[in-house]
CSV table of C-alpha atoms and ligand atoms in Angstrom, one decimal:
chain,number,residue,atom,x,y,z
U,1,MET,CA,157.5,-105.4,-98.7
U,2,ASP,CA,156.1,-107.1,-95.6
U,3,ASN,CA,159.0,-107.0,-93.1
U,4,SER,CA,158.4,-110.4,-91.6
U,5,LEU,CA,158.6,-111.9,-95.1
U,6,SER,CA,161.9,-110.2,-95.8
U,7,LEU,CA,163.4,-111.4,-92.5
U,8,ARG,CA,162.2,-115.0,-93.1
U,9,ASN,CA,163.8,-114.9,-96.5
U,10,PHE,CA,166.9,-113.1,-95.4
U,11,PRO,CA,170.1,-114.9,-96.7
U,12,THR,CA,172.5,-116.4,-94.3
U,13,VAL,CA,175.0,-113.7,-93.4
U,14,ILE,CA,178.6,-114.6,-92.4
U,15,ALA,CA,180.7,-111.6,-91.5
U,16,GLY,CA,184.0,-110.9,-89.8
U,17,PRO,CA,187.6,-109.8,-90.4
U,18,CYS,CA,189.8,-111.2,-93.2
U,19,SER,CA,192.3,-112.0,-90.4
U,20,ILE,CA,192.3,-112.1,-86.7
U,21,GLU,CA,194.9,-109.6,-85.7
U,22,SER,CA,194.7,-109.5,-81.9
U,23,PRO,CA,192.3,-110.6,-79.1
U,24,ASP,CA,191.0,-107.0,-78.9
U,25,GLN,CA,190.3,-106.7,-82.6
U,26,LEU,CA,188.4,-110.0,-82.5
U,27,HIS,CA,186.5,-109.0,-79.3
U,28,THR,CA,185.5,-105.6,-80.8
U,29,ILE,CA,184.2,-107.0,-84.0
U,30,VAL,CA,182.3,-109.8,-82.4
U,31,LYS,CA,180.7,-107.4,-79.9
U,32,GLU,CA,179.5,-105.1,-82.7
U,33,LEU,CA,178.4,-107.8,-85.1
U,34,SER,CA,176.5,-109.7,-82.4
U,35,THR,CA,174.0,-106.8,-82.1
U,36,ASP,CA,172.5,-107.8,-85.5
U,37,ASN,CA,170.6,-111.0,-85.5
U,38,ARG,CA,170.9,-111.4,-89.3
U,39,ILE,CA,174.6,-112.2,-88.8
U,40,LYS,CA,174.7,-115.9,-88.0
U,41,MET,CA,178.3,-116.7,-88.2
U,42,ILE,CA,181.6,-114.9,-87.7
U,43,ARG,CA,184.3,-115.5,-90.3
U,44,CYS,CA,187.9,-114.9,-89.0
U,45,GLY,CA,191.1,-115.9,-90.7
U,46,VAL,CA,193.6,-117.7,-88.6
U,47,TRP,CA,196.0,-119.0,-91.4
U,48,LYS,CA,196.3,-116.7,-94.4
U,49,PRO,CA,197.4,-118.1,-97.7
U,50,ARG,CA,199.3,-115.2,-99.3
U,51,THR,CA,199.9,-115.0,-103.0
U,52,ARG,CA,203.4,-113.5,-102.4
U,53,PRO,CA,205.7,-114.3,-99.4
U,54,GLY,CA,206.5,-111.7,-96.8
U,55,GLY,CA,203.0,-110.5,-95.8
U,56,PHE,CA,201.0,-111.2,-92.7
U,57,GLU,CA,200.2,-114.9,-92.6
U,58,GLY,CA,197.8,-115.1,-89.7
U,59,LEU,CA,198.4,-115.8,-86.0
U,60,GLY,CA,197.7,-119.5,-86.0
U,61,GLU,CA,196.8,-121.5,-83.0
U,62,PRO,CA,196.8,-118.7,-80.4
U,63,ALA,CA,193.9,-117.1,-82.3
U,64,LEU,CA,191.8,-120.3,-81.9
U,65,HIS,CA,192.0,-119.8,-78.1
U,66,TRP,CA,190.6,-116.2,-78.6
U,67,ILE,CA,187.8,-117.6,-80.7
U,68,ASP,CA,187.0,-120.2,-78.0
U,69,LYS,CA,186.7,-117.3,-75.5
U,70,GLU,CA,184.3,-115.3,-77.8
U,71,LYS,CA,182.2,-118.5,-78.4
U,72,LYS,CA,181.7,-118.8,-74.6
U,73,GLU,CA,180.6,-115.2,-74.4
U,74,ASN,CA,178.3,-115.5,-77.4
U,75,PRO,CA,176.7,-119.0,-77.4
U,76,SER,CA,174.3,-118.2,-80.2
U,77,LEU,CA,177.1,-117.1,-82.6
U,78,ARG,CA,179.0,-119.6,-84.7
U,79,PHE,CA,182.6,-119.1,-85.9
U,80,CYS,CA,184.4,-120.2,-89.0
U,81,CYS,CA,188.0,-120.0,-90.4
U,82,GLU,CA,189.9,-121.1,-93.4
U,83,VAL,CA,191.9,-124.4,-93.4
U,84,GLY,CA,194.6,-125.1,-95.8
U,85,ARG,CA,196.2,-128.2,-94.4
U,86,PRO,CA,195.1,-131.4,-92.5
U,87,GLU,CA,196.9,-130.0,-89.3
U,88,HIS,CA,194.6,-126.9,-89.5
U,89,VAL,CA,191.6,-129.2,-89.4
U,90,GLU,CA,192.9,-131.1,-86.4
U,91,LEU,CA,193.4,-127.8,-84.5
U,92,CYS,CA,190.0,-126.5,-85.5
U,93,LEU,CA,188.4,-129.7,-84.2
U,94,LEU,CA,190.3,-129.4,-81.0
U,95,HIS,CA,189.1,-125.8,-80.4
U,96,ASN,CA,185.4,-126.6,-81.4
U,97,ILE,CA,185.4,-124.3,-84.4
U,98,ASP,CA,181.8,-124.6,-85.9
U,99,ALA,CA,182.7,-124.4,-89.6
U,100,VAL,CA,185.7,-124.1,-91.9
U,101,TRP,CA,186.2,-123.1,-95.4
U,102,LEU,CA,188.6,-124.2,-98.2
U,103,GLY,CA,190.1,-121.2,-99.8
U,104,ALA,CA,190.4,-120.7,-103.6
U,105,ARG,CA,194.1,-121.6,-103.5
U,106,THR,CA,193.3,-124.9,-101.8
U,107,THR,CA,190.2,-126.0,-103.9
U,108,VAL,CA,192.5,-125.9,-106.9
U,109,ASN,CA,194.6,-128.8,-105.5
U,110,PRO,CA,193.0,-132.2,-105.5
U,111,PHE,CA,195.7,-133.9,-103.4
U,112,LEU,CA,195.4,-131.3,-100.7
U,113,VAL,CA,191.6,-131.3,-100.8
U,114,GLY,CA,191.8,-135.1,-100.4
U,115,GLU,CA,194.1,-134.9,-97.4
U,116,ILE,CA,191.9,-132.2,-95.7
U,117,ALA,CA,188.7,-134.2,-96.4
U,118,GLU,CA,190.3,-137.3,-94.8
U,119,ALA,CA,191.2,-135.2,-91.7
U,120,MET,CA,187.5,-134.1,-91.4
U,121,LYS,CA,186.1,-137.6,-91.8
U,122,GLY,CA,183.2,-138.2,-89.4
U,123,SER,CA,183.7,-134.8,-87.6
U,124,GLY,CA,180.3,-133.3,-88.5
U,125,LEU,CA,182.1,-130.0,-89.3
U,126,LYS,CA,180.3,-127.6,-91.6
U,127,VAL,CA,182.5,-127.1,-94.6
U,128,MET,CA,182.4,-124.2,-97.1
U,129,VAL,CA,184.2,-124.7,-100.4
U,130,LYS,CA,185.3,-121.6,-102.2
U,131,ASN,CA,185.6,-121.8,-105.9
U,132,PRO,CA,189.1,-122.6,-107.3
U,133,ILE,CA,191.1,-119.6,-108.6
U,134,THR,CA,190.7,-120.8,-112.1
U,135,PRO,CA,187.2,-120.7,-113.8
U,136,ASP,CA,186.8,-124.4,-113.7
U,137,VAL,CA,183.5,-125.8,-112.4
U,138,GLU,CA,184.7,-129.4,-112.6
U,139,LEU,CA,187.5,-128.6,-110.1
U,140,TRP,CA,185.0,-127.0,-107.8
U,141,ILE,CA,182.6,-130.0,-108.0
U,142,GLY,CA,185.6,-132.3,-107.6
U,143,ALA,CA,186.5,-130.7,-104.2
U,144,ILE,CA,182.9,-131.0,-103.1
U,145,GLU,CA,182.8,-134.7,-104.1
U,146,ARG,CA,186.0,-135.4,-102.2
U,147,LEU,CA,184.3,-134.1,-99.1
U,148,ILE,CA,181.2,-136.1,-99.7
U,149,HIS,CA,183.3,-139.3,-100.2
U,150,ASN,CA,184.7,-138.7,-96.7
U,151,ASN,CA,181.2,-138.6,-95.2
U,152,ILE,CA,181.1,-134.8,-94.8
U,153,SER,CA,177.4,-133.9,-95.4
U,154,ASP,CA,177.1,-130.2,-94.2
U,155,ILE,CA,178.6,-128.5,-97.2
U,156,ALA,CA,178.1,-125.2,-98.9
U,157,ALA,CA,179.8,-123.6,-101.9
U,158,VAL,CA,181.2,-120.0,-101.8
U,159,HIS,CA,181.6,-118.0,-104.9
U,160,ARG,CA,184.5,-115.6,-104.6
U,161,GLY,CA,185.3,-114.9,-108.3
U,162,PHE,CA,188.1,-116.0,-110.6
U,163,SER,CA,191.5,-114.8,-111.8
U,164,THR,CA,191.0,-114.2,-115.5
U,165,PHE,CA,192.9,-112.5,-118.2
U,166,ASN,CA,190.6,-109.4,-117.8
U,167,ASN,CA,189.0,-109.0,-114.4
U,168,LEU,CA,186.7,-106.3,-115.7
U,169,GLY,CA,187.3,-103.9,-112.8
U,170,TYR,CA,186.7,-106.5,-110.1
U,171,ARG,CA,189.5,-108.0,-108.0
U,172,ASN,CA,188.2,-111.4,-109.0
U,173,ASN,CA,186.0,-111.7,-112.1
U,174,PRO,CA,182.6,-112.9,-111.0
U,175,LEU,CA,181.8,-115.0,-114.1
U,176,TRP,CA,178.3,-115.6,-112.7
U,177,GLU,CA,177.6,-118.4,-115.2
U,178,ILE,CA,180.0,-120.7,-113.3
U,179,PRO,CA,178.2,-120.6,-109.9
U,180,ILE,CA,174.9,-120.8,-111.9
U,181,GLU,CA,176.2,-124.0,-113.6
U,182,LEU,CA,177.3,-125.4,-110.2
U,183,LYS,CA,173.8,-124.9,-108.8
U,184,ARG,CA,172.3,-126.5,-111.9
U,185,ARG,CA,174.6,-129.5,-111.4
U,186,ILE,CA,174.0,-129.8,-107.6
U,187,PRO,CA,170.7,-128.0,-106.9
U,188,GLU,CA,170.5,-129.0,-103.2
U,189,LEU,CA,173.9,-127.4,-102.4
U,190,PRO,CA,173.6,-124.1,-100.5
U,191,LEU,CA,175.5,-121.4,-102.5
U,192,TYR,CA,176.9,-118.3,-100.8
U,193,CYS,CA,178.6,-115.3,-102.4
U,194,ASP,CA,181.7,-113.6,-101.0
U,195,PRO,CA,181.3,-110.1,-102.5
U,196,SER,CA,184.4,-108.8,-100.7
U,197,HIS,CA,186.9,-110.9,-102.6
U,198,ILE,CA,185.0,-110.4,-105.9
U,199,ALA,CA,184.9,-106.7,-105.4
U,200,GLY,CA,188.3,-105.9,-103.9
U,201,ARG,CA,187.0,-102.5,-103.0
U,202,ARG,CA,184.3,-101.3,-100.6
U,203,GLU,CA,182.1,-99.4,-103.0
U,204,LEU,CA,181.4,-102.6,-105.0
U,205,ILE,CA,180.3,-104.8,-102.1
U,206,ALA,CA,176.7,-103.6,-102.1
U,207,PRO,CA,176.1,-104.0,-105.9
U,208,VAL,CA,177.8,-107.4,-105.9
U,209,SER,CA,175.7,-108.6,-102.9
U,210,GLN,CA,172.5,-107.5,-104.6
U,211,MET,CA,173.5,-109.2,-107.8
U,212,ALA,CA,174.1,-112.5,-105.8
U,213,LEU,CA,170.6,-112.2,-104.2
U,214,ASP,CA,169.0,-111.5,-107.5
U,215,LEU,CA,170.7,-114.7,-108.8
U,216,ASN,CA,169.1,-116.7,-105.9
U,217,PHE,CA,172.2,-117.2,-103.8
U,218,ASP,CA,171.5,-118.5,-100.3
U,219,GLY,CA,173.9,-116.4,-98.3
U,220,LEU,CA,176.7,-113.8,-98.2
U,221,MET,CA,180.2,-113.9,-96.6
U,222,ILE,CA,181.4,-110.3,-96.1
U,223,GLU,CA,184.7,-109.1,-94.7
U,224,CYS,CA,184.2,-106.7,-91.8
U,225,HIS,CA,186.8,-105.0,-89.6
U,226,PRO,CA,186.6,-102.4,-86.8
U,227,ASP,CA,189.1,-100.2,-88.6
U,228,PRO,CA,189.4,-101.3,-92.2
U,229,ASP,CA,192.1,-98.9,-93.3
U,230,LYS,CA,194.4,-100.4,-90.7
U,231,ALA,CA,193.7,-104.0,-91.5
U,232,LEU,CA,196.7,-106.2,-92.0
U,233,THR,CA,195.1,-108.0,-95.0
U,234,ASP,CA,192.6,-107.0,-97.6
U,235,SER,CA,192.2,-103.5,-96.2
U,236,GLN,CA,190.6,-102.0,-99.3
U,237,GLN,CA,187.7,-104.4,-99.3
U,238,GLN,CA,186.8,-104.6,-95.6
U,239,ILE,CA,184.0,-102.5,-94.2
U,240,THR,CA,183.0,-101.5,-90.7
U,241,PRO,CA,180.1,-103.1,-88.9
U,242,THR,CA,178.1,-99.9,-89.3
U,243,GLU,CA,178.7,-100.0,-93.1
U,244,LEU,CA,177.8,-103.7,-93.1
U,245,ILE,CA,174.5,-103.2,-91.4
U,246,LYS,CA,173.7,-100.3,-93.7
U,247,THR,CA,174.5,-102.5,-96.7
U,248,LEU,CA,172.2,-105.3,-95.3
U,249,ASN,CA,169.4,-102.8,-94.7
U,250,LEU,CA,169.6,-101.6,-98.3
U,251,LEU,CA,169.4,-105.1,-99.9
U,252,THR,CA,166.3,-105.9,-101.7
U,253,ILE,CA,165.2,-109.4,-100.7
U,254,ARG,CA,163.5,-111.1,-103.6
U,255,GLN,CA,160.8,-113.7,-103.4
U,256,ARG,CA,162.3,-117.1,-104.2
U,257,GLY,CA,160.6,-119.5,-106.6
U,258,ASP,CA,159.4,-118.8,-110.1
U,259,ASP,CA,156.3,-117.1,-111.5
U,260,THR,CA,155.1,-118.7,-114.7
U,261,SER,CA,152.1,-116.4,-115.0
U,262,GLY,CA,151.1,-114.7,-118.3
U,263,ASP,CA,153.5,-111.8,-118.7
U,264,ILE,CA,156.7,-113.7,-117.9
U,265,GLN,CA,155.7,-116.7,-120.0
U,266,ARG,CA,154.9,-114.6,-123.0
U,267,LEU,CA,158.2,-112.8,-122.8
U,268,ARG,CA,160.1,-116.1,-122.3
U,269,ASP,CA,158.4,-117.5,-125.4
U,270,ASN,CA,159.8,-114.6,-127.3
U,271,LEU,CA,163.3,-115.2,-125.8
U,272,ASP,CA,163.2,-118.8,-126.8
U,273,VAL,CA,162.4,-117.9,-130.4
U,274,ILE,CA,165.3,-115.4,-130.5
U,275,ASP,CA,167.7,-117.9,-128.9
U,276,VAL,CA,167.0,-120.4,-131.8
U,277,GLU,CA,167.5,-117.5,-134.3
U,278,ILE,CA,170.9,-116.7,-132.7
U,279,LEU,CA,172.0,-120.3,-133.0
U,280,LYS,CA,170.9,-120.5,-136.7
U,281,LEU,CA,172.8,-117.3,-137.5
U,282,LEU,CA,175.9,-118.6,-135.7
U,283,SER,CA,175.7,-121.8,-137.6
U,284,GLN,CA,175.5,-119.9,-140.9
U,285,ARG,CA,178.4,-117.8,-139.8
U,286,MET,CA,180.5,-120.8,-139.1
U,287,MET,CA,179.7,-122.3,-142.5
U,288,LEU,CA,180.9,-119.2,-144.2
U,289,SER,CA,184.0,-119.2,-142.1
U,290,GLN,CA,184.8,-122.8,-143.0
U,291,GLU,CA,184.6,-121.8,-146.7
U,292,ILE,CA,187.1,-119.0,-146.1
U,293,GLY,CA,189.3,-121.5,-144.2
U,294,LYS,CA,189.4,-123.7,-147.3
U,295,ILE,CA,190.5,-120.8,-149.5
U,296,LYS,CA,193.2,-119.8,-146.9
U,297,LYS,CA,194.6,-123.3,-147.0
U,298,HIS,CA,194.5,-123.3,-150.8
U,299,HIS,CA,196.6,-120.1,-150.8
U,300,ASN,CA,198.7,-121.3,-147.9
U,301,LEU,CA,197.7,-118.3,-145.7
U,302,THR,CA,197.6,-118.3,-141.9
U,303,THR,CA,194.2,-118.9,-140.4
U,304,TYR,CA,194.6,-116.0,-138.0
U,305,GLN,CA,194.8,-112.6,-139.7
U,306,PRO,CA,195.6,-110.0,-137.0
U,307,GLN,CA,194.6,-106.9,-139.1
U,308,ARG,CA,191.2,-108.4,-140.0
U,309,TRP,CA,190.6,-109.4,-136.4
U,310,ARG,CA,191.4,-105.9,-135.1
U,311,GLU,CA,188.9,-104.5,-137.6
U,312,VAL,CA,186.2,-107.0,-136.8
U,313,LEU,CA,186.5,-106.4,-133.1
U,314,GLU,CA,186.4,-102.6,-133.3
U,315,LYS,CA,183.5,-102.7,-135.7
U,316,GLN,CA,181.5,-105.1,-133.5
U,317,ILE,CA,182.1,-103.1,-130.3
U,318,SER,CA,181.1,-99.9,-131.9
U,319,GLU,CA,177.9,-101.4,-133.5
U,320,GLY,CA,177.1,-103.2,-130.2
U,321,VAL,CA,177.4,-100.1,-128.1
U,322,LYS,CA,175.2,-98.2,-130.6
U,323,LEU,CA,172.6,-100.9,-130.0
U,324,GLY,CA,172.8,-100.4,-126.3
U,325,LEU,CA,174.9,-103.4,-125.5
U,326,ASP,CA,177.7,-103.4,-122.9
U,327,GLU,CA,181.1,-103.0,-124.4
U,328,ASN,CA,182.8,-105.8,-122.4
U,329,PHE,CA,179.9,-108.2,-123.2
U,330,VAL,CA,180.3,-107.5,-127.0
U,331,LYS,CA,184.0,-107.9,-126.7
U,332,GLU,CA,183.9,-111.2,-124.9
U,333,LEU,CA,181.1,-112.6,-127.2
U,334,THR,CA,183.1,-111.5,-130.3
U,335,GLU,CA,186.2,-113.1,-129.0
U,336,LYS,CA,184.4,-116.4,-128.3
U,337,ILE,CA,182.9,-116.4,-131.8
U,338,HIS,CA,186.3,-115.6,-133.4
U,339,ALA,CA,188.0,-118.4,-131.4
U,340,GLU,CA,185.4,-120.9,-132.6
U,341,SER,CA,185.7,-119.6,-136.1
U,342,LEU,CA,189.5,-120.2,-136.1
U,343,ARG,CA,188.9,-123.7,-134.7
U,344,MET,CA,186.5,-124.5,-137.5
U,345,GLN,CA,189.0,-123.3,-140.1
U,346,GLU,CA,191.7,-125.6,-138.7
F,1,PEP,C1,189.7,-115.1,-97.4
F,1,PEP,O1,188.6,-115.5,-97.3
F,1,PEP,O2,190.2,-114.2,-96.6
F,1,PEP,C2,190.5,-115.6,-98.5
F,1,PEP,C3,191.8,-115.7,-98.5
F,1,PEP,O3,189.8,-116.0,-99.5
F,1,PEP,P1,190.0,-116.6,-101.0
F,1,PEP,O4,190.4,-118.0,-100.8
F,1,PEP,O5,188.7,-116.4,-101.5
F,1,PEP,O6,191.1,-115.8,-101.6
F,2,MN,MN1,190.5,-111.7,-97.3
């Protein structure tokens, strides 16, 4: 592809350490990342929300002074960190931090988001809102609305995956349909992906980043540390600046916008026909299931039959795999259909 085109279309890249650990660590990473003009902003955690107590919780205000110093040496770079309380916002404003983000454990709490939004009122800060830990698009939209209601206009969303019953080998299950739904509901909102927290391990960062770009995301936030194995937080998922640059070089930048020319349109027409067929078959299946439900009631049997469910699931997975479908996909789809079937029988 023409190089100028790929640079023009290059997603916004935000990179930097999970946590600031010392002035030297910050200086080293900033120096290395500033050599690549695709990296527009440095992320660097100052307050770290830890799931369990006892871990490294960030260095707090002193780290903001070190950011100030780096900013003076690198005027074209912008810096962002996470805020979890109104006091954090006040300190970030005092130290001229360019942007902040709400972490997944904050977005989930409407009271806290409201207080943080109030503290930002009229500040002109750029605010990135990570998805809540739970796969709930309404909660994500609610946090964004609370910011908008406080006159914050420079907002972006960051997809960092969700805690689910089965995370499918990721640290946080990407459930791509949720950010896609967010973008459908708020098309003008820039949407970034945080492949580091989705992946949880280095080798998955590149494929998750590529997936995000293929899904039309506007940017990437990637954790990057001068010596990842020694990092005080999230060491498994941080990569070195050299690895980051290699990852960025290998990304395929797609053309944005749609192509409704002949071939795609013909295939999409076929998809539309198949989609309606799938719905018709599902509707027939639910009707049969309701009849079974009536018989169960008549014989005073429980709706859920564990042995039957085990057999159905096994059979579907084995048939699906023979047909070239992904095992996890078939499992999730069958679970959804079964849950709806049980609901219909009630
Ligand atoms: C982070 O970005 O380091 C972080 C704690 O993120 P999240 O809220 O996505 O867990
Ligand atoms: Mn992290």
